[in-house]
Amino acid sequence: MNFQLSEEHEMIRKMVRDFATKEVAPTAEERDENETFDMAIFDKMAELGLTGIPWPEEYGGIGSDYLAYCIAVEELSRVDASVGVVLSAHTSLAGWPVYTFGTEEQKKKYLRPMAEGKKIGAYGLTEPAAGSDAGSMKTTAKEDGDHYVLNGSKIFITNGGIADTYVVFAVTDPESKHKGTTAFIVEKDFEGFSVGKKEKKLGIRSSPTTEIIFDNCRVPKENMLGELGQGFKIAMQTLDGGRNGIAAQAVGIAQGAMDAAVGYAKEREQFGKPIAANQGVSFKLADMATQIEASRLLTYQAAWLETNKLSYSKESAMAKLMAGDTAMKVTVEAVQVFGGYGYTKDYPVERYMRDAKITQIYEGTQEIQRLVISRMVTK
Ligand code: CAA
């Protein structure tokens, strides 16, 4: 067993850290405040090859792996979790199912431009009455000649409105719950597709989250992804990898908050000495560092398993569960280390704390991760 990252992984970390520090961090606070996504940042990520890290070069990627992708999400989230999730949803939730289940034509038509960063991807599963119980979705897809006609709506769509390509799930056979769901690739310009309400959020405010609406949306049959009735399994398998991307995002948020707290604790003096000299603060930092390291190891393990084509559903759920809780705990403690200043917008830790919360909710709540893990350890 070797816990040392390869030269390639170290190189990717360094490249993304430089980019994140120089080009993402300076505007993170402003974009959070104004809830604005910056296309120029996405374009620069494309130039660096970050939009297609795990995909082979023939599909526009850089031919690296899932660990490199997680490192990139982590480093981006270390300064701005919104940018981290834009890349995560684009790669894990849209690119992955097209790469894994798409036909050669679909990969050329949809994966390549996503990998090259010419198009942005998104994933549409959740509905108003189908959140944790994803299988109870109501959006329908009815056959009509050489098209399927989709009706319904999806909510909480990361990259909604900025995405060009949406991987969505709809009921093709209402009689058979899970086996009656099918996946489709929907282009933003398809007739009957529109973007609805944009959410105003507590955190990850510069990553757009919207409703998407299908009003007799006509999707050519060749845009069915995988087989008829295979949609639920595609959705679940996609989330297995997606959860690991969110674990990486959570590790990044926690690390960013930790770095800020350490810097402040060494600088801030009270009672004639830096506050880091008090065990009340330094032991807090020790616990934070330990929780982050444990979360990172679980995350990298799941990414390694996926890269090596071994089973990773349980491990990615564990990584997301552990890292999401760590991000929440560590960011709350980071605010505490900053005291009153931590509660203001003069320092970034309040943003990290707001951003951390979503990692306990999306891509399956912590309760759903426990359900997935417990089913696997008791079967
Ligand atoms: N891989 C492959 N197949 C799977 C699977 C997986 N990981 N999980 C389930 N399946 C299969 C099962 O084997 C079963 O197949 P058979 O019918 O052939 O036996 C079928 O799918 C149904 O499985 P379950 O009976 O376990 O389904 P369930 O209705 O009990 O639901 C669940 C399981 C884990 C609770 C699932 O509904 C779930 O994950 N819910 C959470 C949804 C979620 O994570 N939403 C996130 C939205 S996306 C998002 O948040 C993105 C973002 O913003 C960034």
CSV table of C-alpha atoms and ligand atoms in Angstrom, one decimal:
chain,number,residue,atom,x,y,z
A,1,MET,CA,0.0,0.0,0.0
A,2,ASN,CA,1.3,3.5,-0.9
A,3,PHE,CA,-0.3,6.6,0.4
A,4,GLN,CA,1.9,8.9,-1.6
A,5,LEU,CA,0.3,10.8,-4.5
A,6,SER,CA,1.8,10.2,-7.9
A,7,GLU,CA,3.8,13.0,-9.6
A,8,GLU,CA,0.8,13.6,-11.9
A,9,HIS,CA,-1.6,14.0,-9.0
A,10,GLU,CA,0.8,16.4,-7.2
A,11,MET,CA,1.2,18.3,-10.4
A,12,ILE,CA,-2.6,18.7,-10.8
A,13,ARG,CA,-2.9,19.8,-7.2
A,14,LYS,CA,-0.3,22.4,-7.7
A,15,MET,CA,-1.8,23.7,-10.9
A,16,VAL,CA,-5.3,23.9,-9.5
A,17,ARG,CA,-4.1,25.5,-6.3
A,18,ASP,CA,-2.2,28.2,-8.2
A,19,PHE,CA,-5.2,28.8,-10.4
A,20,ALA,CA,-7.7,28.8,-7.5
A,21,THR,CA,-5.5,31.2,-5.4
A,22,LYS,CA,-4.8,33.6,-8.2
A,23,GLU,CA,-8.0,33.5,-10.3
A,24,VAL,CA,-10.8,32.2,-8.2
A,25,ALA,CA,-10.2,33.4,-4.6
A,26,PRO,CA,-10.0,37.2,-5.3
A,27,THR,CA,-13.6,37.4,-6.5
A,28,ALA,CA,-15.1,34.6,-4.3
A,29,GLU,CA,-16.6,37.0,-1.8
A,30,GLU,CA,-18.1,39.4,-4.3
A,31,ARG,CA,-19.6,36.5,-6.4
A,32,ASP,CA,-21.1,35.1,-3.2
A,33,GLU,CA,-22.6,38.4,-2.2
A,34,ASN,CA,-24.0,39.1,-5.7
A,35,GLU,CA,-24.9,35.4,-6.4
A,36,THR,CA,-23.1,35.5,-9.7
A,37,PHE,CA,-21.5,32.7,-11.7
A,38,ASP,CA,-18.5,33.8,-13.7
A,39,MET,CA,-18.2,32.2,-17.1
A,40,ALA,CA,-14.7,33.4,-17.5
A,41,ILE,CA,-13.6,31.2,-14.6
A,42,PHE,CA,-15.2,28.2,-16.2
A,43,ASP,CA,-13.5,29.0,-19.5
A,44,LYS,CA,-10.1,29.2,-17.8
A,45,MET,CA,-10.8,25.8,-16.1
A,46,ALA,CA,-11.4,24.5,-19.6
A,47,GLU,CA,-8.1,25.9,-20.9
A,48,LEU,CA,-6.4,24.1,-18.1
A,49,GLY,CA,-8.1,20.8,-19.0
A,50,LEU,CA,-10.1,20.7,-15.7
A,51,THR,CA,-13.5,20.3,-17.4
A,52,GLY,CA,-12.6,16.8,-18.6
A,53,ILE,CA,-10.1,15.4,-16.1
A,54,PRO,CA,-11.1,11.7,-16.1
A,55,TRP,CA,-12.2,11.3,-19.7
A,56,PRO,CA,-10.0,9.9,-22.4
A,57,GLU,CA,-8.4,12.3,-24.9
A,58,GLU,CA,-10.5,10.9,-27.7
A,59,TYR,CA,-13.5,12.4,-26.0
A,60,GLY,CA,-11.9,15.7,-25.3
A,61,GLY,CA,-10.6,14.9,-21.8
A,62,ILE,CA,-7.0,14.9,-20.4
A,63,GLY,CA,-7.0,11.1,-19.7
A,64,SER,CA,-6.3,11.4,-16.0
A,65,ASP,CA,-8.5,9.7,-13.3
A,66,TYR,CA,-11.1,10.2,-10.6
A,67,LEU,CA,-8.5,10.9,-7.9
A,68,ALA,CA,-7.1,13.8,-10.0
A,69,TYR,CA,-10.7,15.0,-10.4
A,70,CYS,CA,-11.3,14.9,-6.7
A,71,ILE,CA,-8.1,16.8,-6.0
A,72,ALA,CA,-9.2,19.5,-8.4
A,73,VAL,CA,-12.7,19.8,-6.8
A,74,GLU,CA,-11.0,19.9,-3.4
A,75,GLU,CA,-8.5,22.6,-4.3
A,76,LEU,CA,-11.2,24.8,-6.0
A,77,SER,CA,-13.5,24.3,-3.0
A,78,ARG,CA,-10.7,25.3,-0.6
A,79,VAL,CA,-11.2,28.9,-1.9
A,80,ASP,CA,-14.7,28.7,-3.4
A,81,ALA,CA,-17.1,25.8,-2.9
A,82,SER,CA,-19.4,27.2,-5.6
A,83,VAL,CA,-16.8,26.8,-8.3
A,84,GLY,CA,-16.1,23.3,-6.8
A,85,VAL,CA,-19.6,22.2,-7.2
A,86,VAL,CA,-20.0,23.6,-10.7
A,87,LEU,CA,-17.1,21.4,-11.8
A,88,SER,CA,-18.4,18.4,-9.7
A,89,ALA,CA,-21.9,18.4,-11.2
A,90,HIS,CA,-20.5,19.0,-14.7
A,91,THR,CA,-18.1,16.1,-14.4
A,92,SER,CA,-19.7,13.5,-12.1
A,93,LEU,CA,-23.4,14.1,-12.8
A,94,ALA,CA,-23.4,14.9,-16.5
A,95,GLY,CA,-20.1,13.7,-18.0
A,96,TRP,CA,-20.0,10.4,-16.1
A,97,PRO,CA,-23.4,8.9,-17.2
A,98,VAL,CA,-22.7,9.9,-20.8
A,99,TYR,CA,-19.3,8.4,-20.7
A,100,THR,CA,-20.5,5.2,-19.0
A,101,PHE,CA,-23.8,4.6,-20.7
A,102,GLY,CA,-23.7,6.7,-23.9
A,103,THR,CA,-23.4,5.4,-27.4
A,104,GLU,CA,-20.4,6.4,-29.5
A,105,GLU,CA,-22.4,9.1,-31.2
A,106,GLN,CA,-23.7,10.5,-27.8
A,107,LYS,CA,-20.1,10.6,-26.5
A,108,LYS,CA,-18.9,12.4,-29.5
A,109,LYS,CA,-21.8,14.8,-29.6
A,110,TYR,CA,-22.2,15.5,-25.9
A,111,LEU,CA,-19.3,14.3,-23.8
A,112,ARG,CA,-16.6,15.8,-26.0
A,113,PRO,CA,-17.8,19.4,-25.8
A,114,MET,CA,-18.4,19.0,-22.1
A,115,ALA,CA,-14.9,17.6,-21.5
A,116,GLU,CA,-13.4,20.4,-23.6
A,117,GLY,CA,-15.4,22.9,-21.6
A,118,LYS,CA,-17.3,24.3,-24.6
A,119,LYS,CA,-20.6,23.1,-23.0
A,120,ILE,CA,-21.6,22.8,-19.4
A,121,GLY,CA,-23.4,19.8,-18.0
A,122,ALA,CA,-26.1,19.3,-15.4
A,123,TYR,CA,-28.3,16.5,-13.9
A,124,GLY,CA,-32.0,16.5,-13.3
A,125,LEU,CA,-33.4,13.9,-10.8
A,126,THR,CA,-35.0,15.7,-7.9
A,127,GLU,CA,-38.7,16.8,-8.1
A,128,PRO,CA,-40.8,18.7,-5.5
A,129,ALA,CA,-42.3,15.4,-4.2
A,130,ALA,CA,-39.3,13.2,-5.0
A,131,GLY,CA,-36.2,14.1,-3.0
A,132,SER,CA,-34.8,11.3,-0.9
A,133,ASP,CA,-37.4,9.0,-2.5
A,134,ALA,CA,-36.0,9.7,-6.0
A,135,GLY,CA,-37.9,6.7,-7.4
A,136,SER,CA,-41.3,8.4,-6.9
A,137,MET,CA,-40.7,11.0,-9.6
A,138,LYS,CA,-43.6,12.2,-11.7
A,139,THR,CA,-42.0,13.6,-14.8
A,140,THR,CA,-43.2,11.5,-17.7
A,141,ALA,CA,-41.7,10.7,-21.1
A,142,LYS,CA,-44.2,9.4,-23.7
A,143,GLU,CA,-43.2,7.9,-27.0
A,144,ASP,CA,-44.3,9.9,-30.1
A,145,GLY,CA,-42.9,8.8,-33.4
A,146,ASP,CA,-39.2,9.3,-33.4
A,147,HIS,CA,-39.3,11.4,-30.2
A,148,TYR,CA,-40.1,11.1,-26.5
A,149,VAL,CA,-42.3,13.9,-25.2
A,150,LEU,CA,-41.3,15.0,-21.6
A,151,ASN,CA,-43.7,16.7,-19.2
A,152,GLY,CA,-43.0,17.8,-15.6
A,153,SER,CA,-40.4,19.6,-13.7
A,154,LYS,CA,-37.2,19.1,-11.8
A,155,ILE,CA,-35.9,21.2,-8.9
A,156,PHE,CA,-32.6,22.1,-7.2
A,157,ILE,CA,-30.7,21.7,-10.4
A,158,THR,CA,-27.0,22.6,-9.9
A,159,ASN,CA,-25.8,24.4,-13.0
A,160,GLY,CA,-29.4,25.1,-14.0
A,161,GLY,CA,-29.5,27.9,-16.5
A,162,ILE,CA,-25.8,27.9,-17.3
A,163,ALA,CA,-25.8,24.3,-18.6
A,164,ASP,CA,-26.2,23.4,-22.2
A,165,THR,CA,-26.6,19.6,-21.7
A,166,TYR,CA,-28.9,18.1,-19.1
A,167,VAL,CA,-29.0,14.4,-18.2
A,168,VAL,CA,-32.6,13.9,-16.9
A,169,PHE,CA,-34.8,11.1,-15.7
A,170,ALA,CA,-38.4,10.5,-16.5
A,171,VAL,CA,-41.1,7.8,-16.1
A,172,THR,CA,-41.6,5.8,-19.3
A,173,ASP,CA,-43.7,3.1,-17.6
A,174,PRO,CA,-45.8,4.3,-14.6
A,175,GLU,CA,-46.7,0.7,-13.7
A,176,SER,CA,-43.2,-0.4,-12.8
A,177,LYS,CA,-41.6,2.1,-10.4
A,178,HIS,CA,-37.9,1.7,-10.6
A,179,LYS,CA,-37.8,-0.3,-13.8
A,180,GLY,CA,-40.2,2.2,-15.4
A,181,THR,CA,-37.7,5.1,-15.4
A,182,THR,CA,-35.5,6.1,-18.3
A,183,ALA,CA,-32.6,8.6,-18.8
A,184,PHE,CA,-32.4,11.2,-21.5
A,185,ILE,CA,-30.0,13.8,-22.7
A,186,VAL,CA,-31.8,17.1,-23.1
A,187,GLU,CA,-30.3,20.1,-24.8
A,188,LYS,CA,-31.2,23.5,-23.5
A,189,ASP,CA,-32.6,24.6,-26.8
A,190,PHE,CA,-35.0,21.7,-27.3
A,191,GLU,CA,-38.5,22.7,-27.9
A,192,GLY,CA,-40.5,22.7,-24.6
A,193,PHE,CA,-37.5,23.0,-22.3
A,194,SER,CA,-37.1,26.0,-20.1
A,195,VAL,CA,-35.4,27.1,-16.9
A,196,GLY,CA,-37.7,28.1,-14.1
A,197,LYS,CA,-37.1,29.7,-10.6
A,198,LYS,CA,-33.6,30.4,-9.5
A,199,GLU,CA,-33.1,29.6,-5.8
A,200,LYS,CA,-31.8,32.1,-3.3
A,201,LYS,CA,-29.5,30.1,-1.1
A,202,LEU,CA,-27.8,30.1,2.3
A,203,GLY,CA,-24.5,29.0,0.7
A,204,ILE,CA,-22.8,28.1,-2.6
A,205,ARG,CA,-24.5,31.3,-3.7
A,206,SER,CA,-22.5,31.8,-6.9
A,207,SER,CA,-23.3,28.3,-8.2
A,208,PRO,CA,-26.8,28.6,-9.9
A,209,THR,CA,-29.5,26.3,-8.7
A,210,THR,CA,-32.7,26.3,-10.6
A,211,GLU,CA,-35.9,24.5,-11.6
A,212,ILE,CA,-36.1,23.1,-15.1
A,213,ILE,CA,-39.4,22.6,-16.8
A,214,PHE,CA,-40.5,20.2,-19.5
A,215,ASP,CA,-43.6,21.4,-21.3
A,216,ASN,CA,-44.2,18.9,-24.1
A,217,CYS,CA,-40.4,18.9,-24.5
A,218,ARG,CA,-39.5,16.9,-27.6
A,219,VAL,CA,-36.4,14.7,-27.2
A,220,PRO,CA,-35.2,12.6,-30.1
A,221,LYS,CA,-35.2,8.9,-29.5
A,222,GLU,CA,-31.5,8.8,-30.1
A,223,ASN,CA,-31.1,10.9,-27.0
A,224,MET,CA,-32.2,8.1,-24.7
A,225,LEU,CA,-29.3,7.4,-22.5
A,226,GLY,CA,-28.8,3.7,-21.8
A,227,GLU,CA,-31.8,1.4,-22.2
A,228,LEU,CA,-35.5,1.9,-21.7
A,229,GLY,CA,-36.3,1.3,-18.0
A,230,GLN,CA,-32.6,1.5,-17.0
A,231,GLY,CA,-32.9,5.1,-15.7
A,232,PHE,CA,-33.1,4.6,-12.0
A,233,LYS,CA,-30.0,2.5,-11.9
A,234,ILE,CA,-28.2,5.0,-14.1
A,235,ALA,CA,-29.3,7.7,-11.7
A,236,MET,CA,-28.1,5.7,-8.7
A,237,GLN,CA,-24.8,4.7,-10.2
A,238,THR,CA,-24.2,8.3,-11.2
A,239,LEU,CA,-24.7,9.5,-7.7
A,240,ASP,CA,-22.2,6.9,-6.4
A,241,GLY,CA,-19.4,8.8,-8.1
A,242,GLY,CA,-21.1,12.2,-7.6
A,243,ARG,CA,-21.1,11.7,-3.8
A,244,ASN,CA,-17.4,11.3,-3.9
A,245,GLY,CA,-17.1,14.6,-5.8
A,246,ILE,CA,-19.1,16.2,-3.0
A,247,ALA,CA,-16.9,14.6,-0.4
A,248,ALA,CA,-14.0,16.2,-2.1
A,249,GLN,CA,-15.8,19.5,-2.1
A,250,ALA,CA,-16.4,19.1,1.7
A,251,VAL,CA,-12.8,18.3,2.3
A,252,GLY,CA,-11.8,21.5,0.4
A,253,ILE,CA,-14.2,23.7,2.3
A,254,ALA,CA,-12.9,22.3,5.6
A,255,GLN,CA,-9.3,22.7,4.6
A,256,GLY,CA,-9.9,26.3,3.6
A,257,ALA,CA,-11.6,27.1,6.9
A,258,MET,CA,-8.8,25.3,8.8
A,259,ASP,CA,-6.1,27.3,7.0
A,260,ALA,CA,-7.8,30.5,7.8
A,261,ALA,CA,-8.3,29.5,11.4
A,262,VAL,CA,-4.6,28.5,11.9
A,263,GLY,CA,-3.4,31.7,10.3
A,264,TYR,CA,-5.6,33.8,12.6
A,265,ALA,CA,-4.9,31.8,15.7
A,266,LYS,CA,-1.1,32.4,15.2
A,267,GLU,CA,-1.6,36.1,14.6
A,268,ARG,CA,-4.3,37.2,17.0
A,269,GLU,CA,-3.0,38.1,20.4
A,270,GLN,CA,-5.1,38.2,23.6
A,271,PHE,CA,-3.8,38.2,27.2
A,272,GLY,CA,-0.3,39.0,25.8
A,273,LYS,CA,0.1,35.9,23.6
A,274,PRO,CA,-1.2,34.4,20.3
A,275,ILE,CA,-4.5,32.6,20.9
A,276,ALA,CA,-2.9,29.5,19.4
A,277,ALA,CA,-0.8,29.2,22.5
A,278,ASN,CA,-4.0,28.3,24.4
A,279,GLN,CA,-4.9,24.6,24.4
A,280,GLY,CA,-8.5,25.6,24.2
A,281,VAL,CA,-7.7,26.8,20.7
A,282,SER,CA,-4.8,24.5,19.7
A,283,PHE,CA,-6.6,21.3,20.6
A,284,LYS,CA,-9.6,22.5,18.5
A,285,LEU,CA,-7.2,22.9,15.6
A,286,ALA,CA,-5.7,19.4,16.3
A,287,ASP,CA,-9.2,17.9,16.1
A,288,MET,CA,-10.1,19.8,13.0
A,289,ALA,CA,-6.9,18.7,11.2
A,290,THR,CA,-7.5,15.0,12.2
A,291,GLN,CA,-11.1,15.0,11.0
A,292,ILE,CA,-10.0,16.6,7.7
A,293,GLU,CA,-7.3,14.0,7.2
A,294,ALA,CA,-9.7,11.1,7.9
A,295,SER,CA,-12.2,12.6,5.4
A,296,ARG,CA,-9.6,13.1,2.8
A,297,LEU,CA,-8.4,9.5,3.1
A,298,LEU,CA,-11.9,8.1,2.7
A,299,THR,CA,-12.4,10.4,-0.3
A,300,TYR,CA,-9.2,9.4,-2.0
A,301,GLN,CA,-9.9,5.8,-1.3
A,302,ALA,CA,-13.3,5.9,-3.0
A,303,ALA,CA,-11.7,7.7,-6.0
A,304,TRP,CA,-9.0,5.1,-6.2
A,305,LEU,CA,-11.5,2.3,-6.1
A,306,GLU,CA,-13.5,3.9,-8.9
A,307,THR,CA,-10.4,4.5,-11.0
A,308,ASN,CA,-9.4,0.8,-10.5
A,309,LYS,CA,-12.9,-0.4,-11.4
A,310,LEU,CA,-13.6,-1.8,-8.0
A,311,SER,CA,-16.8,-1.4,-6.1
A,312,TYR,CA,-17.1,2.0,-4.5
A,313,SER,CA,-20.9,2.7,-3.7
A,314,LYS,CA,-20.4,2.1,0.0
A,315,GLU,CA,-17.1,3.9,0.2
A,316,SER,CA,-18.3,7.0,-1.6
A,317,ALA,CA,-21.3,7.2,0.7
A,318,MET,CA,-19.0,6.8,3.7
A,319,ALA,CA,-16.7,9.5,2.3
A,320,LYS,CA,-19.6,11.9,1.7
A,321,LEU,CA,-21.0,11.2,5.2
A,322,MET,CA,-17.7,11.7,7.0
A,323,ALA,CA,-16.5,14.7,4.9
A,324,GLY,CA,-19.9,16.5,5.0
A,325,ASP,CA,-20.0,16.3,8.8
A,326,THR,CA,-16.4,17.3,9.0
A,327,ALA,CA,-16.9,20.3,6.8
A,328,MET,CA,-19.8,21.4,9.0
A,329,LYS,CA,-17.9,20.8,12.3
A,330,VAL,CA,-14.7,22.4,11.1
A,331,THR,CA,-16.3,25.5,9.7
A,332,VAL,CA,-18.3,26.1,12.9
A,333,GLU,CA,-15.1,25.7,14.9
A,334,ALA,CA,-13.2,28.0,12.5
A,335,VAL,CA,-15.8,30.7,13.1
A,336,GLN,CA,-15.4,30.2,16.8
A,337,VAL,CA,-11.6,30.6,16.6
A,338,PHE,CA,-12.2,34.0,14.9
A,339,GLY,CA,-14.6,35.0,17.6
A,340,GLY,CA,-16.6,38.1,16.8
A,341,TYR,CA,-14.6,38.7,13.6
A,342,GLY,CA,-15.6,35.3,12.4
A,343,TYR,CA,-19.2,36.3,12.4
A,344,THR,CA,-18.5,39.2,10.0
A,345,LYS,CA,-18.0,39.3,6.3
A,346,ASP,CA,-14.5,40.7,6.9
A,347,TYR,CA,-13.2,37.2,7.0
A,348,PRO,CA,-14.1,34.2,4.8
A,349,VAL,CA,-15.0,31.7,7.5
A,350,GLU,CA,-18.7,32.7,7.7
A,351,ARG,CA,-18.9,31.9,3.9
A,352,TYR,CA,-17.2,28.5,4.5
A,353,MET,CA,-19.7,27.8,7.2
A,354,ARG,CA,-22.7,28.6,5.0
A,355,ASP,CA,-21.2,26.7,2.1
A,356,ALA,CA,-20.5,23.6,4.3
A,357,LYS,CA,-24.2,23.0,5.1
A,358,ILE,CA,-25.2,21.8,1.7
A,359,THR,CA,-22.6,19.0,1.7
A,360,GLN,CA,-24.8,17.4,4.4
A,361,ILE,CA,-27.8,17.7,2.1
A,362,TYR,CA,-27.3,17.3,-1.6
A,363,GLU,CA,-26.4,14.2,-3.6
A,364,GLY,CA,-28.3,12.4,-0.9
A,365,THR,CA,-28.7,13.6,2.7
A,366,GLN,CA,-26.5,12.3,5.4
A,367,GLU,CA,-29.5,10.1,6.4
A,368,ILE,CA,-29.6,8.6,2.9
A,369,GLN,CA,-25.8,7.9,3.1
A,370,ARG,CA,-26.5,6.0,6.3
A,371,LEU,CA,-29.3,4.1,4.6
A,372,VAL,CA,-27.0,3.2,1.7
A,373,ILE,CA,-24.1,2.1,4.0
A,374,SER,CA,-26.3,0.2,6.4
A,375,ARG,CA,-28.0,-1.7,3.6
A,376,MET,CA,-24.6,-2.7,2.3
A,377,VAL,CA,-23.1,-3.7,5.6
A,378,THR,CA,-26.1,-5.8,6.6
A,379,LYS,CA,-26.8,-7.6,3.3
B,1,CAA,N1,-26.1,1.2,-8.2
B,1,CAA,C1,-26.8,0.3,-9.0
B,1,CAA,N2,-28.1,0.0,-8.8
B,1,CAA,C2,-28.7,0.5,-7.7
B,1,CAA,C3,-28.0,1.4,-6.8
B,1,CAA,C4,-26.6,1.7,-7.1
B,1,CAA,N3,-25.9,2.5,-6.3
B,1,CAA,N4,-28.8,1.7,-5.8
B,1,CAA,C5,-30.0,1.1,-6.0
B,1,CAA,N5,-29.9,0.4,-7.2
B,1,CAA,C6,-30.9,-0.5,-7.8
B,1,CAA,C7,-31.3,-1.6,-6.8
B,1,CAA,O1,-30.4,-2.7,-6.9
B,1,CAA,C8,-32.7,-2.0,-7.3
B,1,CAA,O2,-32.6,-2.8,-8.4
B,1,CAA,P1,-33.6,-4.0,-8.7
B,1,CAA,O3,-34.9,-3.4,-8.8
B,1,CAA,O4,-33.1,-4.7,-9.9
B,1,CAA,O5,-33.5,-4.9,-7.5
B,1,CAA,C9,-33.2,-0.6,-7.7
B,1,CAA,O6,-32.1,0.2,-8.0
B,1,CAA,C10,-34.1,0.0,-6.6
B,1,CAA,O7,-33.2,0.2,-5.5
B,1,CAA,P2,-33.8,0.4,-4.1
B,1,CAA,O8,-34.9,-0.5,-3.8
B,1,CAA,O9,-32.7,0.5,-3.1
B,1,CAA,O10,-34.5,1.9,-4.2
B,1,CAA,P3,-35.1,2.8,-3.2
B,1,CAA,O11,-36.4,3.4,-3.8
B,1,CAA,O12,-35.2,2.2,-1.8
B,1,CAA,O13,-34.1,4.1,-3.1
B,1,CAA,C11,-32.2,5.3,-2.3
B,1,CAA,C12,-32.8,3.9,-2.7
B,1,CAA,C13,-30.7,5.0,-1.9
B,1,CAA,C14,-32.9,5.8,-1.1
B,1,CAA,C15,-32.3,6.3,-3.4
B,1,CAA,O14,-33.6,6.7,-3.7
B,1,CAA,C16,-31.5,7.5,-3.2
B,1,CAA,O15,-30.3,7.5,-3.4
B,1,CAA,N6,-32.1,8.6,-2.8
B,1,CAA,C17,-31.4,9.9,-2.6
B,1,CAA,C18,-31.5,10.7,-3.9
B,1,CAA,C19,-30.4,11.6,-4.1
B,1,CAA,O16,-29.3,11.4,-3.7
B,1,CAA,N7,-30.7,12.8,-4.7
B,1,CAA,C20,-29.7,13.7,-5.0
B,1,CAA,C21,-30.1,14.6,-6.1
B,1,CAA,S1,-28.8,15.1,-7.1
B,1,CAA,C22,-28.1,16.4,-6.4
B,1,CAA,O17,-28.3,16.6,-5.2
B,1,CAA,C23,-27.1,17.1,-7.2
B,1,CAA,C24,-26.6,18.4,-6.8
B,1,CAA,O18,-27.4,19.2,-6.4
B,1,CAA,C25,-25.2,18.7,-6.9
